[in-house]
mmCIF file of C-alpha atoms in Angstrom:
data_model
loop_
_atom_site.group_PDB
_atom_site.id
_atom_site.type_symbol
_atom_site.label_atom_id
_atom_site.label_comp_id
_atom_site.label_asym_id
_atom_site.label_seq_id
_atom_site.Cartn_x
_atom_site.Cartn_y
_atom_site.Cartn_z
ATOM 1 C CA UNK M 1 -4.412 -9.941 7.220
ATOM 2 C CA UNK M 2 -1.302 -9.844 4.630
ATOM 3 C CA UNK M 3 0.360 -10.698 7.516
ATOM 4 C CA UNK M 4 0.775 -14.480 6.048
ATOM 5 C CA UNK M 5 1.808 -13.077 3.114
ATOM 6 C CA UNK M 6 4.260 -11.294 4.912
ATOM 7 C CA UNK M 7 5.559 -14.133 6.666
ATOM 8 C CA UNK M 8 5.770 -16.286 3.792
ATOM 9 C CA UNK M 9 7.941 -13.041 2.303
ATOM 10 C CA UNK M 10 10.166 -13.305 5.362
ATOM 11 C CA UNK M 11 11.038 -17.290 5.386
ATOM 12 C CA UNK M 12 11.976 -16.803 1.634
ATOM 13 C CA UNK M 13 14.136 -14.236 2.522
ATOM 14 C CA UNK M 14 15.600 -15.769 5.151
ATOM 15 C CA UNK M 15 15.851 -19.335 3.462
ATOM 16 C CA UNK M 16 17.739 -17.160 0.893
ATOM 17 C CA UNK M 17 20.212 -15.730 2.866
ATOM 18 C CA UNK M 18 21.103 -19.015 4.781
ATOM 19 C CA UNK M 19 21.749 -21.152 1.443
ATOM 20 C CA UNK M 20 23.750 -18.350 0.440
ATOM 21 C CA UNK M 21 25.810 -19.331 3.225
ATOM 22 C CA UNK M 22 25.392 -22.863 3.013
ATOM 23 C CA UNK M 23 23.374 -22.990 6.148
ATOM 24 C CA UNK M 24 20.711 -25.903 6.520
ATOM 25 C CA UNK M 25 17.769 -23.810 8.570
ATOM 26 C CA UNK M 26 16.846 -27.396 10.412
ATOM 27 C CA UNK M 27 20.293 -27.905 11.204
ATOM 28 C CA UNK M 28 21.259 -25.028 13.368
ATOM 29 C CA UNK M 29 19.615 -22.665 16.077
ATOM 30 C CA UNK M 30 18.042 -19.701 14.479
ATOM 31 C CA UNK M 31 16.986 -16.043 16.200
ATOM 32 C CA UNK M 32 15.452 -14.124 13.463
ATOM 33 C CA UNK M 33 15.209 -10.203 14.544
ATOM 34 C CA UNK M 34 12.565 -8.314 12.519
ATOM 35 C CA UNK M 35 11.776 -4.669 12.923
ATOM 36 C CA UNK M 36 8.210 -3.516 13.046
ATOM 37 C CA UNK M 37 7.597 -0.071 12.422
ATOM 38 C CA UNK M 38 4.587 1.622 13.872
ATOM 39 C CA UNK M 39 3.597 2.980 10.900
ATOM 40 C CA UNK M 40 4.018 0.119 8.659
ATOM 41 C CA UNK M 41 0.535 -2.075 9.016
ATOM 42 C CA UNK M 42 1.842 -5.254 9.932
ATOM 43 C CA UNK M 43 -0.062 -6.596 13.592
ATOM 44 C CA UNK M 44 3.218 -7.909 15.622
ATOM 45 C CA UNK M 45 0.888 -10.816 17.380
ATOM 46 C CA UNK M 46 -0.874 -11.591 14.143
ATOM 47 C CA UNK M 47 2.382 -11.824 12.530
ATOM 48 C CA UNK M 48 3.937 -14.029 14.863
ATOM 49 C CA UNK M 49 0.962 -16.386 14.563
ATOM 50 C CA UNK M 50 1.138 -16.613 10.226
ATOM 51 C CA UNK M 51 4.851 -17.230 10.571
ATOM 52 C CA UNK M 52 4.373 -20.195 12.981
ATOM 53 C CA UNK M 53 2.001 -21.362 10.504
ATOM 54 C CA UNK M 54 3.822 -20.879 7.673
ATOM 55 C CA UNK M 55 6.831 -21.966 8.871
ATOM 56 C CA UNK M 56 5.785 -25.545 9.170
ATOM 57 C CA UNK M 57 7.839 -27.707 6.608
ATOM 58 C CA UNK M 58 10.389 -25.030 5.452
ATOM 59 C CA UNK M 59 12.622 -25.905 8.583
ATOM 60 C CA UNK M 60 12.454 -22.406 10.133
ATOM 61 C CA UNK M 61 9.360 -24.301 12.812
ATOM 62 C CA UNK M 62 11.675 -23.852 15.748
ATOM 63 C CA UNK M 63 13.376 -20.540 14.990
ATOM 64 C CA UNK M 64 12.449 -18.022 17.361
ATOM 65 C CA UNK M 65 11.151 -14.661 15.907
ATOM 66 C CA UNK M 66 12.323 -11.699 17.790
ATOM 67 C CA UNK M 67 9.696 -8.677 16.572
ATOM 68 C CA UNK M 68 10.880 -5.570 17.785
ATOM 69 C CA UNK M 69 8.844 -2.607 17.733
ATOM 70 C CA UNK M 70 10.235 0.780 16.205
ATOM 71 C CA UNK M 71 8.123 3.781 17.261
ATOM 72 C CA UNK M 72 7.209 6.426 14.430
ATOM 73 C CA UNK M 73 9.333 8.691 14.539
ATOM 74 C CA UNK M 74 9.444 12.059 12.420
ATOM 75 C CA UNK M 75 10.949 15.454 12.093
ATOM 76 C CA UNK M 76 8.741 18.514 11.991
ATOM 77 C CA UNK M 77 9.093 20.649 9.162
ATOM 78 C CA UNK M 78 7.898 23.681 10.811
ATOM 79 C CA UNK M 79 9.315 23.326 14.437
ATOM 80 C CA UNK M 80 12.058 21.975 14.052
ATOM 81 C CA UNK M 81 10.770 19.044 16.546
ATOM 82 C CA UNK M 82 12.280 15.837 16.338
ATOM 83 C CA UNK M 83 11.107 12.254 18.323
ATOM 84 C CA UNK M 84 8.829 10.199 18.796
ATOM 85 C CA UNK M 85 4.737 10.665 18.042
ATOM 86 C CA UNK M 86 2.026 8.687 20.001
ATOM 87 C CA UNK M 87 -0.153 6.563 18.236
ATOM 88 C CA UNK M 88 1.804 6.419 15.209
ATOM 89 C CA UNK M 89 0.173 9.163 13.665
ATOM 90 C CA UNK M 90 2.617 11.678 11.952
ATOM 91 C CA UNK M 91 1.332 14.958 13.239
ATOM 92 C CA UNK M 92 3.679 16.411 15.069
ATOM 93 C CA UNK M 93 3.302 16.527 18.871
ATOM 94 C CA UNK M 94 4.665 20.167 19.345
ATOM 95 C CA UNK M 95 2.889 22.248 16.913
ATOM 96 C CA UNK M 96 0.184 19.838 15.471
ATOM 97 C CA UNK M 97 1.730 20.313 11.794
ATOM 98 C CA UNK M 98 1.567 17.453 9.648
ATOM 99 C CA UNK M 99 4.550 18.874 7.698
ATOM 100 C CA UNK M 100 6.493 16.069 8.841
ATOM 101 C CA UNK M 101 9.123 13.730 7.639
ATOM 102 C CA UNK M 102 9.224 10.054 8.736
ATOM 103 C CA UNK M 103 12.650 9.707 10.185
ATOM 104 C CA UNK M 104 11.936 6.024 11.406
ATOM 105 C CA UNK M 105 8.888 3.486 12.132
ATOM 106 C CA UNK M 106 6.876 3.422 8.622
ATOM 107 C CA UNK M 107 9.368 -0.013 7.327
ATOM 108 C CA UNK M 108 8.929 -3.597 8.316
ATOM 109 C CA UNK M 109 12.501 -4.787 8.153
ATOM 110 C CA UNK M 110 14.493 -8.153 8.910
ATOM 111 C CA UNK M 111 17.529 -6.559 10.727
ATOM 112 C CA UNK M 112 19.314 -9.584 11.127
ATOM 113 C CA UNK M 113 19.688 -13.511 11.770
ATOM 114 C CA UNK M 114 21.356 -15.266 14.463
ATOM 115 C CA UNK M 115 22.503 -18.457 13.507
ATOM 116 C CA UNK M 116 23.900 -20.982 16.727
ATOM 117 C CA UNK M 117 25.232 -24.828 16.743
ATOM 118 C CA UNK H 1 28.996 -23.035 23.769
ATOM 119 C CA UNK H 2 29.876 -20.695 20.911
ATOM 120 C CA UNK H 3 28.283 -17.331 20.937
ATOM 121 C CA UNK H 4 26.099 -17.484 17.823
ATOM 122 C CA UNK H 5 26.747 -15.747 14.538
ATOM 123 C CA UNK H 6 24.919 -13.253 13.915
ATOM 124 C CA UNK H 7 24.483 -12.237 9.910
ATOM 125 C CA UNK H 8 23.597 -8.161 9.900
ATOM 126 C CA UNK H 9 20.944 -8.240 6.743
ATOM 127 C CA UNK H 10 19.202 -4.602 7.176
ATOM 128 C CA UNK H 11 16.653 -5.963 4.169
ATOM 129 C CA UNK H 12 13.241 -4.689 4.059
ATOM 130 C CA UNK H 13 10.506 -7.984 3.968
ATOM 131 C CA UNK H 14 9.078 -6.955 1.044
ATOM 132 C CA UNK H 15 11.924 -7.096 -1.150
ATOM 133 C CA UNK H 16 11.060 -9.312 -3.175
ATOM 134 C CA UNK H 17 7.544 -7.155 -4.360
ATOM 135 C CA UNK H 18 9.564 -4.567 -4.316
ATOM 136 C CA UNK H 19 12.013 -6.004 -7.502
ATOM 137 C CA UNK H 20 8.867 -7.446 -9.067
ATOM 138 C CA UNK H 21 7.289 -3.698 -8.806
ATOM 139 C CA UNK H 22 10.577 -2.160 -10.303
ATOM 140 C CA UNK H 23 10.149 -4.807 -13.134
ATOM 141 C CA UNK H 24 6.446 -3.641 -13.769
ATOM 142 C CA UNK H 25 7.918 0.171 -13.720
ATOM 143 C CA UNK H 26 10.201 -0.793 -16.898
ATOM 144 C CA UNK H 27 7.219 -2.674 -18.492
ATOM 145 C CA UNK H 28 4.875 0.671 -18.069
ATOM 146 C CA UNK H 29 7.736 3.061 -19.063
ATOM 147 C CA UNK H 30 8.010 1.250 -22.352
ATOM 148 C CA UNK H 31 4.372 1.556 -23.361
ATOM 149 C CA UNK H 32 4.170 4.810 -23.567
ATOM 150 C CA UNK H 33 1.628 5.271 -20.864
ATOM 151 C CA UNK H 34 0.498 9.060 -19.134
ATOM 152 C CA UNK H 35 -0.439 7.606 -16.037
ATOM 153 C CA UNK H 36 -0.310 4.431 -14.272
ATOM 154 C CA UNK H 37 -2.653 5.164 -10.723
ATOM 155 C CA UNK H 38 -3.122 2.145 -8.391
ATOM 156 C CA UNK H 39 -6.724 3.050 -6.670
ATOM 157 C CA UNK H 40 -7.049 2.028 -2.718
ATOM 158 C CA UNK H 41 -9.613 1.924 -0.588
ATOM 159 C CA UNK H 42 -12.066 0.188 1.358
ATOM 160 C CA UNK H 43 -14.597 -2.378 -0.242
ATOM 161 C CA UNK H 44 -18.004 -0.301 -0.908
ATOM 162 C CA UNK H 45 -15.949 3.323 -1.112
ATOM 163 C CA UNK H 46 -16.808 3.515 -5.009
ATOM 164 C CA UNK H 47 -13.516 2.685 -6.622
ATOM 165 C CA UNK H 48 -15.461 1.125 -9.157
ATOM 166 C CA UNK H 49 -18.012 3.629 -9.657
ATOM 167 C CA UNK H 50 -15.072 6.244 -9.916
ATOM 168 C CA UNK H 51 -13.903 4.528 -12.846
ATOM 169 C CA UNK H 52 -16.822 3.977 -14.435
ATOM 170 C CA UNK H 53 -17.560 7.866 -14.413
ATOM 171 C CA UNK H 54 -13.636 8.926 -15.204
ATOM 172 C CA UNK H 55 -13.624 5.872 -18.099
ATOM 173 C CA UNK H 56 -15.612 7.935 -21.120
ATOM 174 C CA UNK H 57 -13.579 11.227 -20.418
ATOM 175 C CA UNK H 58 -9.945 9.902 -20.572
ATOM 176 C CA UNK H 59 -8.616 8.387 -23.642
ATOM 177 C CA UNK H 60 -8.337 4.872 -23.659
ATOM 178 C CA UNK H 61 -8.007 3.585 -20.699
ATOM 179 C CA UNK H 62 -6.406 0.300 -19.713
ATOM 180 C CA UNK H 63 -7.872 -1.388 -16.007
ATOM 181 C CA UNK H 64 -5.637 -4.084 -14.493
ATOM 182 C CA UNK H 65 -8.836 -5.043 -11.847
ATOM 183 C CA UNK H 66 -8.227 -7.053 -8.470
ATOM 184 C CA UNK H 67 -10.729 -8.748 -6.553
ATOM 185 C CA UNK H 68 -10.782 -11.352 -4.140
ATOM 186 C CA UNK H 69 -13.195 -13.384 -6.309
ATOM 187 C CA UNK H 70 -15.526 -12.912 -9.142
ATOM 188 C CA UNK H 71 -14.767 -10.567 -12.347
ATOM 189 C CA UNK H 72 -18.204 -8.315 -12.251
ATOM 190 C CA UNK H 73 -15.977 -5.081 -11.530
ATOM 191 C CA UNK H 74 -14.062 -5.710 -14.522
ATOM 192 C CA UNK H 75 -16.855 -6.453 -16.785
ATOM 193 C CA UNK H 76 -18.567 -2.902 -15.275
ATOM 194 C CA UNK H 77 -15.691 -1.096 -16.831
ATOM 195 C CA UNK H 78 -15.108 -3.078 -20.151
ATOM 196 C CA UNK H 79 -18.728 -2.240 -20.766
ATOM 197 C CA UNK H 80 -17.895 1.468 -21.058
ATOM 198 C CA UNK H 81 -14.910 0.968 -23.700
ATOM 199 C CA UNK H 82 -12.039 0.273 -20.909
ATOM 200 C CA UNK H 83 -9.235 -2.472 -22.019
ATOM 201 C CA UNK H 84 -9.979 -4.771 -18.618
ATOM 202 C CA UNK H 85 -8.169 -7.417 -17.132
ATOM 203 C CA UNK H 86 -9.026 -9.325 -13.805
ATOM 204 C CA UNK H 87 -6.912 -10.619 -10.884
ATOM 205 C CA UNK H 88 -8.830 -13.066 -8.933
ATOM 206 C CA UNK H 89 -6.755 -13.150 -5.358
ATOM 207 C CA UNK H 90 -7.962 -16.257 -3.831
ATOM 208 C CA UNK H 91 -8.803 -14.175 -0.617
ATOM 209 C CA UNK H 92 -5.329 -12.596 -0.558
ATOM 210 C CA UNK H 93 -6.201 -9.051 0.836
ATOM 211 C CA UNK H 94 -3.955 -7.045 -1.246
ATOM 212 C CA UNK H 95 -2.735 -7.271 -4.621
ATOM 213 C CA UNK H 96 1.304 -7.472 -4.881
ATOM 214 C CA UNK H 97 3.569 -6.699 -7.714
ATOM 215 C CA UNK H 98 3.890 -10.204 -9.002
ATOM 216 C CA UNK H 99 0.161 -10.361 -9.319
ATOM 217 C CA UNK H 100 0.415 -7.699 -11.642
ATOM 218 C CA UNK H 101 3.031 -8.726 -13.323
ATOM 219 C CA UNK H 102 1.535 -12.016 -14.028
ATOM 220 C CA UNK H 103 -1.224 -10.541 -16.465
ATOM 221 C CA UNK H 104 1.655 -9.522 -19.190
ATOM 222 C CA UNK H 105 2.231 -10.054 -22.039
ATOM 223 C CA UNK H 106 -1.341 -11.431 -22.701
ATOM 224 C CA UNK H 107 -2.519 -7.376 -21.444
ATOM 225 C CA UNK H 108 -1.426 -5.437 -24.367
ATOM 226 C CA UNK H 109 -0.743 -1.602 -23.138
ATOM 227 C CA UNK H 110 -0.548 -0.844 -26.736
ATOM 228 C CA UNK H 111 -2.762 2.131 -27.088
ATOM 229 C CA UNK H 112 -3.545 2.643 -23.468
ATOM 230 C CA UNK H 113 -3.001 6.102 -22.130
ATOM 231 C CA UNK H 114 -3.929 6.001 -18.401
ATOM 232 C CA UNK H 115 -3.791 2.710 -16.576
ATOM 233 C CA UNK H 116 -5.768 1.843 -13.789
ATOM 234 C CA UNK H 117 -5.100 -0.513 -10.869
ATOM 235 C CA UNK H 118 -7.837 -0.978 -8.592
ATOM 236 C CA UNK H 119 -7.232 -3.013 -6.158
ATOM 237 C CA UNK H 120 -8.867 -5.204 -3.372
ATOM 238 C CA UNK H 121 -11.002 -3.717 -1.058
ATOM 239 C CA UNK H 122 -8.896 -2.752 2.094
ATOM 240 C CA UNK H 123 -7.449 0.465 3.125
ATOM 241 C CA UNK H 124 -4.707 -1.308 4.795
ATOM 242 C CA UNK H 125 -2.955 -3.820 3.413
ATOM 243 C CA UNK H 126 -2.228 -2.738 -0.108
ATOM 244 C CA UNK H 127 -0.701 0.173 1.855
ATOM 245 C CA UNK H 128 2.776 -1.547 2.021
ATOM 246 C CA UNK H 129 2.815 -3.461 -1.656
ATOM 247 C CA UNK H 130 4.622 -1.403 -4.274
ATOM 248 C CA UNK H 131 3.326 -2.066 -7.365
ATOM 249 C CA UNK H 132 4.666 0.118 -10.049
ATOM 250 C CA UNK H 133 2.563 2.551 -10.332
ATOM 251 C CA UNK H 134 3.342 6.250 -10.747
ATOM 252 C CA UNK H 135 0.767 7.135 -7.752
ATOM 253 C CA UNK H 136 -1.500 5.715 -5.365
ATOM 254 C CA UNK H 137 -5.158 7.232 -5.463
ATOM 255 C CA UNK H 138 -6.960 6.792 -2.075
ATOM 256 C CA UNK H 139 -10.654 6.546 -1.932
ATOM 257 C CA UNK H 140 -12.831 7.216 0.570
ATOM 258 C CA UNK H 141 -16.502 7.919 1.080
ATOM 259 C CA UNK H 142 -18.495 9.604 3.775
ATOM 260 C CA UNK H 143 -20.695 6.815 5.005
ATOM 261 C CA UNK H 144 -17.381 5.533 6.175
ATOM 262 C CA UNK H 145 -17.077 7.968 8.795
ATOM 263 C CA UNK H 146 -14.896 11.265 9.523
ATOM 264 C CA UNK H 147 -11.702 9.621 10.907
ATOM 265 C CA UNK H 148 -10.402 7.365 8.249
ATOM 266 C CA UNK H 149 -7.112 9.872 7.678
ATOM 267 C CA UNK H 150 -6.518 9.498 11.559
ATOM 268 C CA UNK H 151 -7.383 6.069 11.813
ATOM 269 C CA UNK H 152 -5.308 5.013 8.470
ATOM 270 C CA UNK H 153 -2.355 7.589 8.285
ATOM 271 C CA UNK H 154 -0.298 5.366 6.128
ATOM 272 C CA UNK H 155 -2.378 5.446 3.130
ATOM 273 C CA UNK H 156 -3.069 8.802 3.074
ATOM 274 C CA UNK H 157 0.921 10.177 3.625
ATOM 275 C CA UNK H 158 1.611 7.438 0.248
ATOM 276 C CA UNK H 159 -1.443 9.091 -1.790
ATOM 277 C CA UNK H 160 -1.100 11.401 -4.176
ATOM 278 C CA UNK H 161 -5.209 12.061 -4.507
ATOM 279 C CA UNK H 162 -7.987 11.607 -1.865
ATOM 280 C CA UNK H 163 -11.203 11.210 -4.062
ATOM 281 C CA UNK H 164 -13.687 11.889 -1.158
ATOM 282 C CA UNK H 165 -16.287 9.991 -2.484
ATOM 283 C CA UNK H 166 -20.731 10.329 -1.978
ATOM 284 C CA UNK H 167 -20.689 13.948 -0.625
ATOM 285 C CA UNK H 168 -24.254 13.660 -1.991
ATOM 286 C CA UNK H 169 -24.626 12.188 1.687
ATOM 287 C CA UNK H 170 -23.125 14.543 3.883
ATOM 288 C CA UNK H 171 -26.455 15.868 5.296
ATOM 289 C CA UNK H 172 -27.865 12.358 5.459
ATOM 290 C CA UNK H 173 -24.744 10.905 7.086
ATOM 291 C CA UNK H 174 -24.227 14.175 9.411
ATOM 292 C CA UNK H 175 -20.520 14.012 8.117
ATOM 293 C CA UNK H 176 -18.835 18.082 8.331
ATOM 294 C CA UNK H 177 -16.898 17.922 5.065
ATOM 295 C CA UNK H 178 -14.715 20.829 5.367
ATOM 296 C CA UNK H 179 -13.490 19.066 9.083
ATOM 297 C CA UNK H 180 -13.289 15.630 7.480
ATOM 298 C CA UNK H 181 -11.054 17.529 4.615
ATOM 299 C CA UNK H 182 -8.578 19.245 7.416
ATOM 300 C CA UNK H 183 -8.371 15.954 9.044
ATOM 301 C CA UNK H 184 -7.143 14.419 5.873
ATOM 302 C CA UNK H 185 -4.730 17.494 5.568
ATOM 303 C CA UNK H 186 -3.421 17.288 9.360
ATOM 304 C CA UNK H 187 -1.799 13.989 8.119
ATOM 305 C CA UNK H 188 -0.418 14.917 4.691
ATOM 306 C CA UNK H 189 -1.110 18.479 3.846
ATOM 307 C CA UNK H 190 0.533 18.432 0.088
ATOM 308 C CA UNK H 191 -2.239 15.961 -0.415
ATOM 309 C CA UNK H 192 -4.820 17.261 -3.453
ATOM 310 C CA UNK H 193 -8.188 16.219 -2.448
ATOM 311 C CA UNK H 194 -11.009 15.521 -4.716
ATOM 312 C CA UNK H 195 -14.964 15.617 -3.630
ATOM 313 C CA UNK H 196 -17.084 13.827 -6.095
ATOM 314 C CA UNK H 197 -20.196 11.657 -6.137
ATOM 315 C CA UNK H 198 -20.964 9.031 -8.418
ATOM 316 C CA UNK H 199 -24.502 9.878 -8.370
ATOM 317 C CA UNK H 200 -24.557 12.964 -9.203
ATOM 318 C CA UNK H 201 -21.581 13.284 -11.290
ATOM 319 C CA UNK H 202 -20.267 16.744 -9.094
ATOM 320 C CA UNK H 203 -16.724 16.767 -9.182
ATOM 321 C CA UNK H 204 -16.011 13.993 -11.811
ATOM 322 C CA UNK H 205 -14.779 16.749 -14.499
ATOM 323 C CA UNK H 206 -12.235 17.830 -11.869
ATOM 324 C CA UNK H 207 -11.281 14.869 -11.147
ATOM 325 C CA UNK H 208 -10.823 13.875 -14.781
ATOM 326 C CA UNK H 209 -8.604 17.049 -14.580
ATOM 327 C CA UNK H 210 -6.531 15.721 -11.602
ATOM 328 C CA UNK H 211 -5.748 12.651 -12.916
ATOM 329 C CA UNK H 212 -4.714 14.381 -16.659
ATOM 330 C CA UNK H 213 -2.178 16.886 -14.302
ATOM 331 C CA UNK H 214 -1.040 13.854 -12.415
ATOM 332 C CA UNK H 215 -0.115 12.143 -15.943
ATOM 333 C CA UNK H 216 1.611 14.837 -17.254
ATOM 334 C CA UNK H 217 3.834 15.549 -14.030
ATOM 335 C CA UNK H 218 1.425 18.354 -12.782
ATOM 336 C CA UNK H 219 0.140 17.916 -9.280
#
């Protein structure tokens, strides 16, 4: 369960980037897009539940989180195969080689914040 | 209605541990350390024990020690001549870079060759946290069960050494070693592996070994 740790990671980020930009979280509408890779141990609905929580009182309670999941993806080092892997394990789903490089899904990652009236 | 702005920020979450590890990387690289190795795995695997069997091989070592509560792991290591300092979580899951960072200056590394970081019990969360160590050291034992590389990939594609810890037990725990080893390698085959068992000391000179080769750039 980091994911509260996590979370609390994310609203200082965020809270970060707004005053940077004079932006009062409470004061405007806020979409948060995250990206969570498969590979990257962070549980999407027990996420979503710690940042609720530990959003209260930083004015980010009404911002709506937008988790996207990114598939692992990798690149085979032997077959040249490149795509997607089922249950984010990197073995590759051609040749069963683990001589693989993680092209995509092993980062959690805030992509990017939309901020309305 | 305006169309909302939206700010690109392409940031990973954990940037802030991330900066906090990279300041712990400049504190380790000026104390002349061989080896900094952040030990993961789950609670009852045998980090401790590991270290208490490595401790009077290596020259002195230094053991930055995280637990949820209590210090007893520390105090298990100090007794055998390691420099030992504890991090009590609070029921945090995972040590983070901060953490770390928070028991310097009063840690001295003067002196200390190979640094330890064992940290809490969990073979996922501590996955993610940098923490400014040269390598992460993955432990497992067999009464945990065959799967673990399967079921945990992460952790064992960061590692740079699987200690496969108790193979005392294989017959007792009907655990196939040499399958439990290829299922490690199907998910990271540069990964060195490393059977030992605390009880019976097999293994701990080659892992002594492992961890020398992994301080002086040898893997």
């Amino acid at each position: 369960m980091h994911e509260v740790a996590l979370a609390e990671d994310l609203i200082n980020l965020i809270r970060s980037e707004l005053e940077d930009r004079n932006i009062s979280p409470g004061e405007s509408e806020i979409c948060i897009n995250v990206e969570v890779g498969g590979m990257s141990c962070v549980v999407v609905e027990s996420f979503e539940f710690a940042f609720r929580a530990v959003s209260e009182g930083t004015g980010l309670e009404a911002a709506r989180l937008n988790c996207e999941e990114q598939p692992l993806t990798i690149k085979c080092m032997n077959c040249n195969f490149e795509g997607e892997v089922e249950e984010d394990i990197p073995i590759c789903p051609r040749c069963e080689s683990g001589e693989t490089e993680v092209t995509a899904g092993d980062e959690f990652l805030l992509k990017s914040i939309e901020i309305g009236e | 209605m305006e169309e909302p702005q939206v700010v690109e920020i392409n940031s990973k979450v954990l940037k802030a541990n991330e900066e906090a590890a990279g300041e712990n990387r400049k504190i380790f690289a000026g104390a002349n350390l061989k080896g900094v190795f952040n030990l993961i795995g789950s609670p009852g695997a045998g980090k401790t024990s590991v270290l208490e069997q490595v401790v009077p091989h290596l020259e002195t070592i230094g053991l930055i020690e995280g637990d949820i509560a209590t210090s007893r792991d520390a105090q298990r290591v100090a007794k055998l001549g390691a420099r030992t300092v504890q991090i009590n979580t609070s029921g945090a899951c995972h040590l983070d870079a901060r953490m770390v960072s928070e028991v310097f200056p009063d840690f001295s590394l003067e002196g200390i060759e190979y640094l330890f970081i064992e940290n809490v019990g969990n073979l996922v969360c501590p996955t993610g946290y940098d923490l400014g160590e040269d390598h992460k050291i993955v432990v497992i034992s067999l009464p945990e069960g065959e799967d673990k590389a399967a079921k945990y990939p992460a952790i064992f594609r960061k590692s740079s050494l699987c200690v496969l810890n108790k193979v005392d037990l294989a017959a007792a725990c009907e655990i196939d070693i040499e399958r439990m080893k290829g299922d490690i390698r199907s998910v990271n085959p540069d990964l060195k592996i490393q059977e030992v068992s605390c009880k019976t000391g097999e293994g701990i000179n080659e892992l002594v070994e492992r961890f020398k080769k992994l301080g002086s750039g040898e893997n």
